[in-house]
């Protein structure tokens, strides 16, 4: 609603001039109920607190962008500041902390070590870690990413827990003031030099393969992999075996994920969390 509608032109112009083009409305802010929304010259209605927060965030983002883009330390720190995780303890996971309870687990660790240099060199490989929950897939994925992050001097690394990402994107649909939209998250994943997509196809029960990969998940996966395939390295973890995942995903997504694919199977590894 334009508060100036119906007013004589000279009165409307006088109000605009005295208020510097910003007028108070009778509508209160949903997020800050003490404050009334203001009508800006461009027709937008927004409360002063929301406007200030949005402006401050833009300034902070620009400063962060400059730091993460133009400095080696900033690029290395990008992993810890911009990753999307369900539990920040994942950042403590490294090769030294990976338990080798069997020759199989020792072999998995060694295979992961050999992949660090190609990842750090930005070879466009895809690494797929498959196996049951609690076997250490996310641990080794983070370990590879952290080591590649240290070896590289100008790369930005990103770890994204897929279920947490889905929650954040869905939440943004209900918040018209959200700065982080689906497209922002996708661009961030596409732009990362080295990316981990953790726990994809989480909608599917791995024991009986009941369920399906949602159109929502498939859309995000396709957008990310379409842009990254054959150009940037990506590490993916899932409870679903690669052979089964191919049946659940759009062939176009499978094709992108298959480029220079390395499989690391945890199928015979027991849950490390049991008994702790």
PDB file of C-alpha atoms in Angstrom, residues 6-266:
ATOM      1  CA  UNK A   6      -5.061  10.125  -2.298  1.00  0.00           C
ATOM      2  CA  UNK A   7      -2.987  12.983  -0.897  1.00  0.00           C
ATOM      3  CA  UNK A   8      -2.678  16.253  -2.789  1.00  0.00           C
ATOM      4  CA  UNK A   9       0.516  16.268  -4.840  1.00  0.00           C
ATOM      5  CA  UNK A  10       2.050  19.201  -2.951  1.00  0.00           C
ATOM      6  CA  UNK A  11       1.358  17.509   0.405  1.00  0.00           C
ATOM      7  CA  UNK A  12       2.829  14.224  -0.785  1.00  0.00           C
ATOM      8  CA  UNK A  13       5.947  15.946  -2.110  1.00  0.00           C
ATOM      9  CA  UNK A  14       6.355  17.855   1.157  1.00  0.00           C
ATOM     10  CA  UNK A  15       6.166  14.633   3.188  1.00  0.00           C
ATOM     11  CA  UNK A  16       8.720  12.933   0.966  1.00  0.00           C
ATOM     12  CA  UNK A  17      11.091  15.883   1.195  1.00  0.00           C
ATOM     13  CA  UNK A  18      10.888  16.161   4.989  1.00  0.00           C
ATOM     14  CA  UNK A  19      11.280  12.431   5.557  1.00  0.00           C
ATOM     15  CA  UNK A  20      14.064  12.014   2.992  1.00  0.00           C
ATOM     16  CA  UNK A  21      11.770   9.718   1.062  1.00  0.00           C
ATOM     17  CA  UNK A  22      11.130   7.324   3.972  1.00  0.00           C
ATOM     18  CA  UNK A  23       7.726   7.208   5.678  1.00  0.00           C
ATOM     19  CA  UNK A  24       6.510   5.272   8.720  1.00  0.00           C
ATOM     20  CA  UNK A  25       3.590   2.885   8.164  1.00  0.00           C
ATOM     21  CA  UNK A  26       1.071   1.463  10.638  1.00  0.00           C
ATOM     22  CA  UNK A  27       2.328  -2.087  10.043  1.00  0.00           C
ATOM     23  CA  UNK A  28       4.536  -3.665  12.739  1.00  0.00           C
ATOM     24  CA  UNK A  29       7.481  -5.920  11.916  1.00  0.00           C
ATOM     25  CA  UNK A  30       6.920  -9.659  12.356  1.00  0.00           C
ATOM     26  CA  UNK A  31      10.480 -10.176  13.622  1.00  0.00           C
ATOM     27  CA  UNK A  32      10.746  -6.992  15.714  1.00  0.00           C
ATOM     28  CA  UNK A  33       7.177  -6.271  16.948  1.00  0.00           C
ATOM     29  CA  UNK A  34       8.195  -3.045  18.708  1.00  0.00           C
ATOM     30  CA  UNK A  35       9.072  -1.396  15.417  1.00  0.00           C
ATOM     31  CA  UNK A  36       6.810  -0.184  12.650  1.00  0.00           C
ATOM     32  CA  UNK A  37       7.773  -0.808   9.062  1.00  0.00           C
ATOM     33  CA  UNK A  38       9.025   2.068   6.953  1.00  0.00           C
ATOM     34  CA  UNK A  39       8.017   2.776   3.375  1.00  0.00           C
ATOM     35  CA  UNK A  40      11.191   3.345   1.363  1.00  0.00           C
ATOM     36  CA  UNK A  41      11.435   5.401  -1.837  1.00  0.00           C
ATOM     37  CA  UNK A  42      11.632   2.207  -3.902  1.00  0.00           C
ATOM     38  CA  UNK A  43       8.265   1.053  -2.518  1.00  0.00           C
ATOM     39  CA  UNK A  44       9.679  -1.584  -0.154  1.00  0.00           C
ATOM     40  CA  UNK A  45       8.282  -1.744   3.386  1.00  0.00           C
ATOM     41  CA  UNK A  46      10.804  -2.879   5.986  1.00  0.00           C
ATOM     42  CA  UNK A  47      11.403  -2.180   9.662  1.00  0.00           C
ATOM     43  CA  UNK A  48      14.523  -0.151  10.524  1.00  0.00           C
ATOM     44  CA  UNK A  49      16.072  -3.016  12.508  1.00  0.00           C
ATOM     45  CA  UNK A  50      15.640  -5.499   9.649  1.00  0.00           C
ATOM     46  CA  UNK A  51      17.058  -2.968   7.223  1.00  0.00           C
ATOM     47  CA  UNK A  52      20.086  -2.272   9.417  1.00  0.00           C
ATOM     48  CA  UNK A  53      20.726  -5.989   9.982  1.00  0.00           C
ATOM     49  CA  UNK A  54      20.493  -6.663   6.258  1.00  0.00           C
ATOM     50  CA  UNK A  55      22.823  -3.771   5.452  1.00  0.00           C
ATOM     51  CA  UNK A  56      25.347  -4.854   8.111  1.00  0.00           C
ATOM     52  CA  UNK A  57      25.269  -8.408   6.795  1.00  0.00           C
ATOM     53  CA  UNK A  58      25.971  -7.205   3.268  1.00  0.00           C
ATOM     54  CA  UNK A  59      28.976  -5.219   4.517  1.00  0.00           C
ATOM     55  CA  UNK A  60      30.217  -8.177   6.580  1.00  0.00           C
ATOM     56  CA  UNK A  61      29.757 -10.547   3.649  1.00  0.00           C
ATOM     57  CA  UNK A  62      31.746  -8.268   1.375  1.00  0.00           C
ATOM     58  CA  UNK A  63      34.587  -8.114   3.893  1.00  0.00           C
ATOM     59  CA  UNK A  64      34.470 -11.904   4.337  1.00  0.00           C
ATOM     60  CA  UNK A  65      34.387 -12.423   0.580  1.00  0.00           C
ATOM     61  CA  UNK A  66      37.479 -10.263   0.156  1.00  0.00           C
ATOM     62  CA  UNK A  67      39.292 -12.147   2.949  1.00  0.00           C
ATOM     63  CA  UNK A  68      38.316 -15.597   1.667  1.00  0.00           C
ATOM     64  CA  UNK A  69      39.123 -14.648  -1.937  1.00  0.00           C
ATOM     65  CA  UNK A  70      42.369 -12.714  -1.658  1.00  0.00           C
ATOM     66  CA  UNK A  71      44.364 -14.351   1.150  1.00  0.00           C
ATOM     67  CA  UNK A  72      45.809 -17.844   1.545  1.00  0.00           C
ATOM     68  CA  UNK A  73      44.825 -17.966   5.224  1.00  0.00           C
ATOM     69  CA  UNK A  74      41.328 -16.835   4.319  1.00  0.00           C
ATOM     70  CA  UNK A  75      40.939 -19.555   1.731  1.00  0.00           C
ATOM     71  CA  UNK A  76      42.082 -22.183   4.220  1.00  0.00           C
ATOM     72  CA  UNK A  77      39.762 -20.805   6.903  1.00  0.00           C
ATOM     73  CA  UNK A  78      36.835 -20.935   4.474  1.00  0.00           C
ATOM     74  CA  UNK A  79      36.396 -24.636   5.284  1.00  0.00           C
ATOM     75  CA  UNK A  80      35.713 -23.922   8.954  1.00  0.00           C
ATOM     76  CA  UNK A  81      33.600 -20.798   8.509  1.00  0.00           C
ATOM     77  CA  UNK A  82      31.397 -21.689   5.541  1.00  0.00           C
ATOM     78  CA  UNK A  83      30.867 -25.451   5.780  1.00  0.00           C
ATOM     79  CA  UNK A  84      27.402 -26.790   6.593  1.00  0.00           C
ATOM     80  CA  UNK A  85      27.647 -29.443   9.301  1.00  0.00           C
ATOM     81  CA  UNK A  86      25.265 -31.101  11.731  1.00  0.00           C
ATOM     82  CA  UNK A  87      27.926 -31.300  14.450  1.00  0.00           C
ATOM     83  CA  UNK A  88      31.051 -29.143  14.585  1.00  0.00           C
ATOM     84  CA  UNK A  89      33.002 -31.991  16.181  1.00  0.00           C
ATOM     85  CA  UNK A  90      33.435 -33.296  12.638  1.00  0.00           C
ATOM     86  CA  UNK A  91      36.178 -30.680  12.237  1.00  0.00           C
ATOM     87  CA  UNK A  92      38.246 -32.601  14.805  1.00  0.00           C
ATOM     88  CA  UNK A  93      38.356 -35.680  12.579  1.00  0.00           C
ATOM     89  CA  UNK A  94      41.707 -36.326  10.930  1.00  0.00           C
ATOM     90  CA  UNK A  95      43.797 -39.229   9.688  1.00  0.00           C
ATOM     91  CA  UNK A  96      45.497 -39.585  13.071  1.00  0.00           C
ATOM     92  CA  UNK A  97      42.128 -39.994  14.808  1.00  0.00           C
ATOM     93  CA  UNK A  98      40.875 -42.711  12.435  1.00  0.00           C
ATOM     94  CA  UNK A  99      40.829 -46.048  14.292  1.00  0.00           C
ATOM     95  CA  UNK A 100      42.452 -48.957  12.449  1.00  0.00           C
ATOM     96  CA  UNK A 101      40.862 -51.986  14.099  1.00  0.00           C
ATOM     97  CA  UNK A 102      41.526 -54.309  11.163  1.00  0.00           C
ATOM     98  CA  UNK A 103      43.600 -54.673   8.009  1.00  0.00           C
ATOM     99  CA  UNK A 104      40.522 -53.557   6.074  1.00  0.00           C
ATOM    100  CA  UNK A 105      40.345 -50.250   7.945  1.00  0.00           C
ATOM    101  CA  UNK A 106      44.089 -49.785   7.557  1.00  0.00           C
ATOM    102  CA  UNK A 107      43.634 -50.245   3.809  1.00  0.00           C
ATOM    103  CA  UNK A 108      40.794 -47.700   3.712  1.00  0.00           C
ATOM    104  CA  UNK A 109      42.985 -45.162   5.462  1.00  0.00           C
ATOM    105  CA  UNK A 110      45.899 -45.764   3.085  1.00  0.00           C
ATOM    106  CA  UNK A 111      43.635 -45.470   0.042  1.00  0.00           C
ATOM    107  CA  UNK A 112      42.334 -42.170   1.387  1.00  0.00           C
ATOM    108  CA  UNK A 113      45.880 -40.901   1.924  1.00  0.00           C
ATOM    109  CA  UNK A 114      46.757 -41.596  -1.707  1.00  0.00           C
ATOM    110  CA  UNK A 115      43.848 -39.456  -2.869  1.00  0.00           C
ATOM    111  CA  UNK A 116      44.883 -36.337  -0.949  1.00  0.00           C
ATOM    112  CA  UNK A 117      47.470 -35.116  -3.463  1.00  0.00           C
ATOM    113  CA  UNK A 118      45.156 -35.459  -6.509  1.00  0.00           C
ATOM    114  CA  UNK A 119      42.458 -33.616  -4.549  1.00  0.00           C
ATOM    115  CA  UNK A 120      44.832 -30.832  -3.529  1.00  0.00           C
ATOM    116  CA  UNK A 121      45.996 -30.570  -7.150  1.00  0.00           C
ATOM    117  CA  UNK A 122      42.351 -30.097  -8.171  1.00  0.00           C
ATOM    118  CA  UNK A 123      42.250 -33.131 -10.429  1.00  0.00           C
ATOM    119  CA  UNK A 124      38.559 -33.517 -11.388  1.00  0.00           C
ATOM    120  CA  UNK A 125      38.056 -36.794  -9.541  1.00  0.00           C
ATOM    121  CA  UNK A 126      34.956 -38.072  -7.774  1.00  0.00           C
ATOM    122  CA  UNK A 127      35.472 -40.102  -4.596  1.00  0.00           C
ATOM    123  CA  UNK A 128      32.477 -42.102  -3.368  1.00  0.00           C
ATOM    124  CA  UNK A 129      32.576 -43.507   0.179  1.00  0.00           C
ATOM    125  CA  UNK A 130      29.832 -46.067   0.786  1.00  0.00           C
ATOM    126  CA  UNK A 131      28.838 -48.101   3.847  1.00  0.00           C
ATOM    127  CA  UNK A 132      26.665 -48.261   6.923  1.00  0.00           C
ATOM    128  CA  UNK A 133      26.274 -45.443   9.433  1.00  0.00           C
ATOM    129  CA  UNK A 134      29.004 -45.091  12.038  1.00  0.00           C
ATOM    130  CA  UNK A 135      31.745 -46.798  10.036  1.00  0.00           C
ATOM    131  CA  UNK A 136      33.894 -43.694   9.526  1.00  0.00           C
ATOM    132  CA  UNK A 137      32.943 -42.459   6.045  1.00  0.00           C
ATOM    133  CA  UNK A 138      32.397 -38.844   7.095  1.00  0.00           C
ATOM    134  CA  UNK A 139      35.532 -39.035   9.248  1.00  0.00           C
ATOM    135  CA  UNK A 140      37.774 -39.995   6.327  1.00  0.00           C
ATOM    136  CA  UNK A 141      36.021 -37.561   3.993  1.00  0.00           C
ATOM    137  CA  UNK A 142      36.799 -34.711   6.379  1.00  0.00           C
ATOM    138  CA  UNK A 143      40.340 -36.009   6.912  1.00  0.00           C
ATOM    139  CA  UNK A 144      41.025 -35.965   3.169  1.00  0.00           C
ATOM    140  CA  UNK A 145      39.492 -32.507   2.854  1.00  0.00           C
ATOM    141  CA  UNK A 146      41.478 -31.042   5.756  1.00  0.00           C
ATOM    142  CA  UNK A 147      44.761 -32.400   4.433  1.00  0.00           C
ATOM    143  CA  UNK A 148      44.052 -31.177   0.910  1.00  0.00           C
ATOM    144  CA  UNK A 149      43.108 -27.826   2.433  1.00  0.00           C
ATOM    145  CA  UNK A 150      46.505 -27.551   4.107  1.00  0.00           C
ATOM    146  CA  UNK A 151      48.447 -28.629   1.023  1.00  0.00           C
ATOM    147  CA  UNK A 152      46.735 -26.184  -1.301  1.00  0.00           C
ATOM    148  CA  UNK A 153      47.657 -22.510  -1.242  1.00  0.00           C
ATOM    149  CA  UNK A 154      44.776 -20.963  -3.104  1.00  0.00           C
ATOM    150  CA  UNK A 155      41.809 -23.302  -2.909  1.00  0.00           C
ATOM    151  CA  UNK A 156      38.557 -23.025  -0.999  1.00  0.00           C
ATOM    152  CA  UNK A 157      37.327 -26.269   0.554  1.00  0.00           C
ATOM    153  CA  UNK A 158      33.752 -26.910   1.674  1.00  0.00           C
ATOM    154  CA  UNK A 159      32.105 -29.726   3.661  1.00  0.00           C
ATOM    155  CA  UNK A 160      28.320 -29.973   3.296  1.00  0.00           C
ATOM    156  CA  UNK A 161      26.164 -32.366   5.304  1.00  0.00           C
ATOM    157  CA  UNK A 162      23.335 -32.965   2.857  1.00  0.00           C
ATOM    158  CA  UNK A 163      20.455 -33.450   5.358  1.00  0.00           C
ATOM    159  CA  UNK A 164      21.445 -30.234   7.164  1.00  0.00           C
ATOM    160  CA  UNK A 165      21.630 -28.427   3.835  1.00  0.00           C
ATOM    161  CA  UNK A 166      18.116 -29.610   2.982  1.00  0.00           C
ATOM    162  CA  UNK A 167      16.793 -28.308   6.310  1.00  0.00           C
ATOM    163  CA  UNK A 168      18.358 -24.889   5.761  1.00  0.00           C
ATOM    164  CA  UNK A 169      17.035 -24.560   2.233  1.00  0.00           C
ATOM    165  CA  UNK A 170      13.514 -25.544   3.286  1.00  0.00           C
ATOM    166  CA  UNK A 171      13.671 -23.041   6.155  1.00  0.00           C
ATOM    167  CA  UNK A 172      14.624 -20.305   3.702  1.00  0.00           C
ATOM    168  CA  UNK A 173      11.387 -20.888   1.782  1.00  0.00           C
ATOM    169  CA  UNK A 174       9.399 -19.676   4.800  1.00  0.00           C
ATOM    170  CA  UNK A 175      11.566 -16.642   5.544  1.00  0.00           C
ATOM    171  CA  UNK A 176      11.282 -13.873   2.998  1.00  0.00           C
ATOM    172  CA  UNK A 177      14.174 -12.071   4.697  1.00  0.00           C
ATOM    173  CA  UNK A 178      16.535 -15.058   4.408  1.00  0.00           C
ATOM    174  CA  UNK A 179      19.838 -14.134   2.802  1.00  0.00           C
ATOM    175  CA  UNK A 180      20.808 -17.758   2.102  1.00  0.00           C
ATOM    176  CA  UNK A 181      18.488 -19.130  -0.567  1.00  0.00           C
ATOM    177  CA  UNK A 182      18.667 -22.390  -2.510  1.00  0.00           C
ATOM    178  CA  UNK A 183      20.545 -20.670  -5.326  1.00  0.00           C
ATOM    179  CA  UNK A 184      23.053 -19.152  -2.881  1.00  0.00           C
ATOM    180  CA  UNK A 185      23.818 -22.574  -1.384  1.00  0.00           C
ATOM    181  CA  UNK A 186      24.128 -24.179  -4.821  1.00  0.00           C
ATOM    182  CA  UNK A 187      26.480 -21.448  -6.028  1.00  0.00           C
ATOM    183  CA  UNK A 188      28.591 -21.902  -2.902  1.00  0.00           C
ATOM    184  CA  UNK A 189      28.915 -25.655  -3.556  1.00  0.00           C
ATOM    185  CA  UNK A 190      29.627 -25.122  -7.232  1.00  0.00           C
ATOM    186  CA  UNK A 191      32.238 -22.479  -6.425  1.00  0.00           C
ATOM    187  CA  UNK A 192      34.189 -24.545  -3.891  1.00  0.00           C
ATOM    188  CA  UNK A 193      37.543 -25.792  -5.170  1.00  0.00           C
ATOM    189  CA  UNK A 194      37.115 -29.098  -3.324  1.00  0.00           C
ATOM    190  CA  UNK A 195      33.682 -30.174  -2.085  1.00  0.00           C
ATOM    191  CA  UNK A 196      32.422 -32.900   0.247  1.00  0.00           C
ATOM    192  CA  UNK A 197      28.749 -33.879  -0.066  1.00  0.00           C
ATOM    193  CA  UNK A 198      28.116 -35.882   3.087  1.00  0.00           C
ATOM    194  CA  UNK A 199      25.263 -38.384   3.506  1.00  0.00           C
ATOM    195  CA  UNK A 200      23.424 -38.023   0.210  1.00  0.00           C
ATOM    196  CA  UNK A 201      20.326 -40.169  -0.505  1.00  0.00           C
ATOM    197  CA  UNK A 202      19.539 -40.074   3.207  1.00  0.00           C
ATOM    198  CA  UNK A 203      15.829 -40.519   2.410  1.00  0.00           C
ATOM    199  CA  UNK A 204      16.457 -44.136   1.378  1.00  0.00           C
ATOM    200  CA  UNK A 205      16.636 -46.966   3.925  1.00  0.00           C
ATOM    201  CA  UNK A 206      19.910 -48.789   3.121  1.00  0.00           C
ATOM    202  CA  UNK A 207      18.768 -52.101   4.656  1.00  0.00           C
ATOM    203  CA  UNK A 208      15.851 -52.652   2.272  1.00  0.00           C
ATOM    204  CA  UNK A 209      16.265 -49.755  -0.195  1.00  0.00           C
ATOM    205  CA  UNK A 210      12.777 -48.567   0.649  1.00  0.00           C
ATOM    206  CA  UNK A 211      12.083 -44.956  -0.212  1.00  0.00           C
ATOM    207  CA  UNK A 212      13.333 -42.795  -3.031  1.00  0.00           C
ATOM    208  CA  UNK A 213      15.631 -39.885  -3.601  1.00  0.00           C
ATOM    209  CA  UNK A 214      13.292 -36.897  -3.563  1.00  0.00           C
ATOM    210  CA  UNK A 215      12.968 -34.572  -6.531  1.00  0.00           C
ATOM    211  CA  UNK A 216      14.225 -31.847  -4.194  1.00  0.00           C
ATOM    212  CA  UNK A 217      17.479 -33.734  -3.500  1.00  0.00           C
ATOM    213  CA  UNK A 218      17.889 -34.809  -7.115  1.00  0.00           C
ATOM    214  CA  UNK A 219      17.524 -31.224  -8.306  1.00  0.00           C
ATOM    215  CA  UNK A 220      20.267 -29.995  -5.981  1.00  0.00           C
ATOM    216  CA  UNK A 221      22.589 -32.895  -6.822  1.00  0.00           C
ATOM    217  CA  UNK A 222      22.146 -32.361 -10.530  1.00  0.00           C
ATOM    218  CA  UNK A 223      22.770 -28.614 -10.322  1.00  0.00           C
ATOM    219  CA  UNK A 224      25.966 -29.140  -8.320  1.00  0.00           C
ATOM    220  CA  UNK A 225      27.372 -32.110 -10.224  1.00  0.00           C
ATOM    221  CA  UNK A 226      26.485 -30.676 -13.637  1.00  0.00           C
ATOM    222  CA  UNK A 227      28.704 -27.687 -12.859  1.00  0.00           C
ATOM    223  CA  UNK A 228      31.519 -29.587 -11.115  1.00  0.00           C
ATOM    224  CA  UNK A 229      31.902 -32.774 -13.192  1.00  0.00           C
ATOM    225  CA  UNK A 230      35.112 -32.923 -15.224  1.00  0.00           C
ATOM    226  CA  UNK A 231      36.323 -29.651 -13.708  1.00  0.00           C
ATOM    227  CA  UNK A 232      36.566 -29.898  -9.899  1.00  0.00           C
ATOM    228  CA  UNK A 233      37.115 -32.699  -7.342  1.00  0.00           C
ATOM    229  CA  UNK A 234      34.151 -33.871  -5.273  1.00  0.00           C
ATOM    230  CA  UNK A 235      33.985 -36.306  -2.353  1.00  0.00           C
ATOM    231  CA  UNK A 236      30.623 -37.956  -1.669  1.00  0.00           C
ATOM    232  CA  UNK A 237      29.494 -40.167   1.219  1.00  0.00           C
ATOM    233  CA  UNK A 238      26.339 -42.268   1.445  1.00  0.00           C
ATOM    234  CA  UNK A 239      24.840 -45.274   3.210  1.00  0.00           C
ATOM    235  CA  UNK A 240      23.716 -46.526  -0.210  1.00  0.00           C
ATOM    236  CA  UNK A 241      26.050 -48.681  -2.311  1.00  0.00           C
ATOM    237  CA  UNK A 242      27.071 -47.129  -5.612  1.00  0.00           C
ATOM    238  CA  UNK A 243      25.479 -49.975  -7.595  1.00  0.00           C
ATOM    239  CA  UNK A 244      22.136 -49.302  -5.900  1.00  0.00           C
ATOM    240  CA  UNK A 245      22.415 -45.524  -6.023  1.00  0.00           C
ATOM    241  CA  UNK A 246      22.643 -45.646  -9.808  1.00  0.00           C
ATOM    242  CA  UNK A 247      19.142 -47.152  -9.864  1.00  0.00           C
ATOM    243  CA  UNK A 248      17.745 -44.396  -7.637  1.00  0.00           C
ATOM    244  CA  UNK A 249      19.126 -41.306  -9.356  1.00  0.00           C
ATOM    245  CA  UNK A 250      18.465 -39.625 -12.656  1.00  0.00           C
ATOM    246  CA  UNK A 251      20.907 -41.048 -15.252  1.00  0.00           C
ATOM    247  CA  UNK A 252      22.217 -37.531 -15.877  1.00  0.00           C
ATOM    248  CA  UNK A 253      23.277 -37.211 -12.224  1.00  0.00           C
ATOM    249  CA  UNK A 254      24.859 -40.676 -12.294  1.00  0.00           C
ATOM    250  CA  UNK A 255      26.767 -39.740 -15.434  1.00  0.00           C
ATOM    251  CA  UNK A 256      28.216 -36.624 -13.798  1.00  0.00           C
ATOM    252  CA  UNK A 257      29.155 -38.500 -10.624  1.00  0.00           C
ATOM    253  CA  UNK A 258      30.814 -41.311 -12.607  1.00  0.00           C
ATOM    254  CA  UNK A 259      33.593 -39.148 -14.031  1.00  0.00           C
ATOM    255  CA  UNK A 260      36.965 -40.462 -12.793  1.00  0.00           C
ATOM    256  CA  UNK A 261      35.160 -42.266  -9.992  1.00  0.00           C
ATOM    257  CA  UNK A 262      37.002 -43.916  -7.102  1.00  0.00           C
ATOM    258  CA  UNK A 263      34.964 -46.152  -4.776  1.00  0.00           C
ATOM    259  CA  UNK A 264      35.880 -46.626  -1.122  1.00  0.00           C
ATOM    260  CA  UNK A 265      33.702 -49.294   0.462  1.00  0.00           C
ATOM    261  CA  UNK A 266      33.079 -49.543   4.212  1.00  0.00           C
TER     262      UNK A 266
END
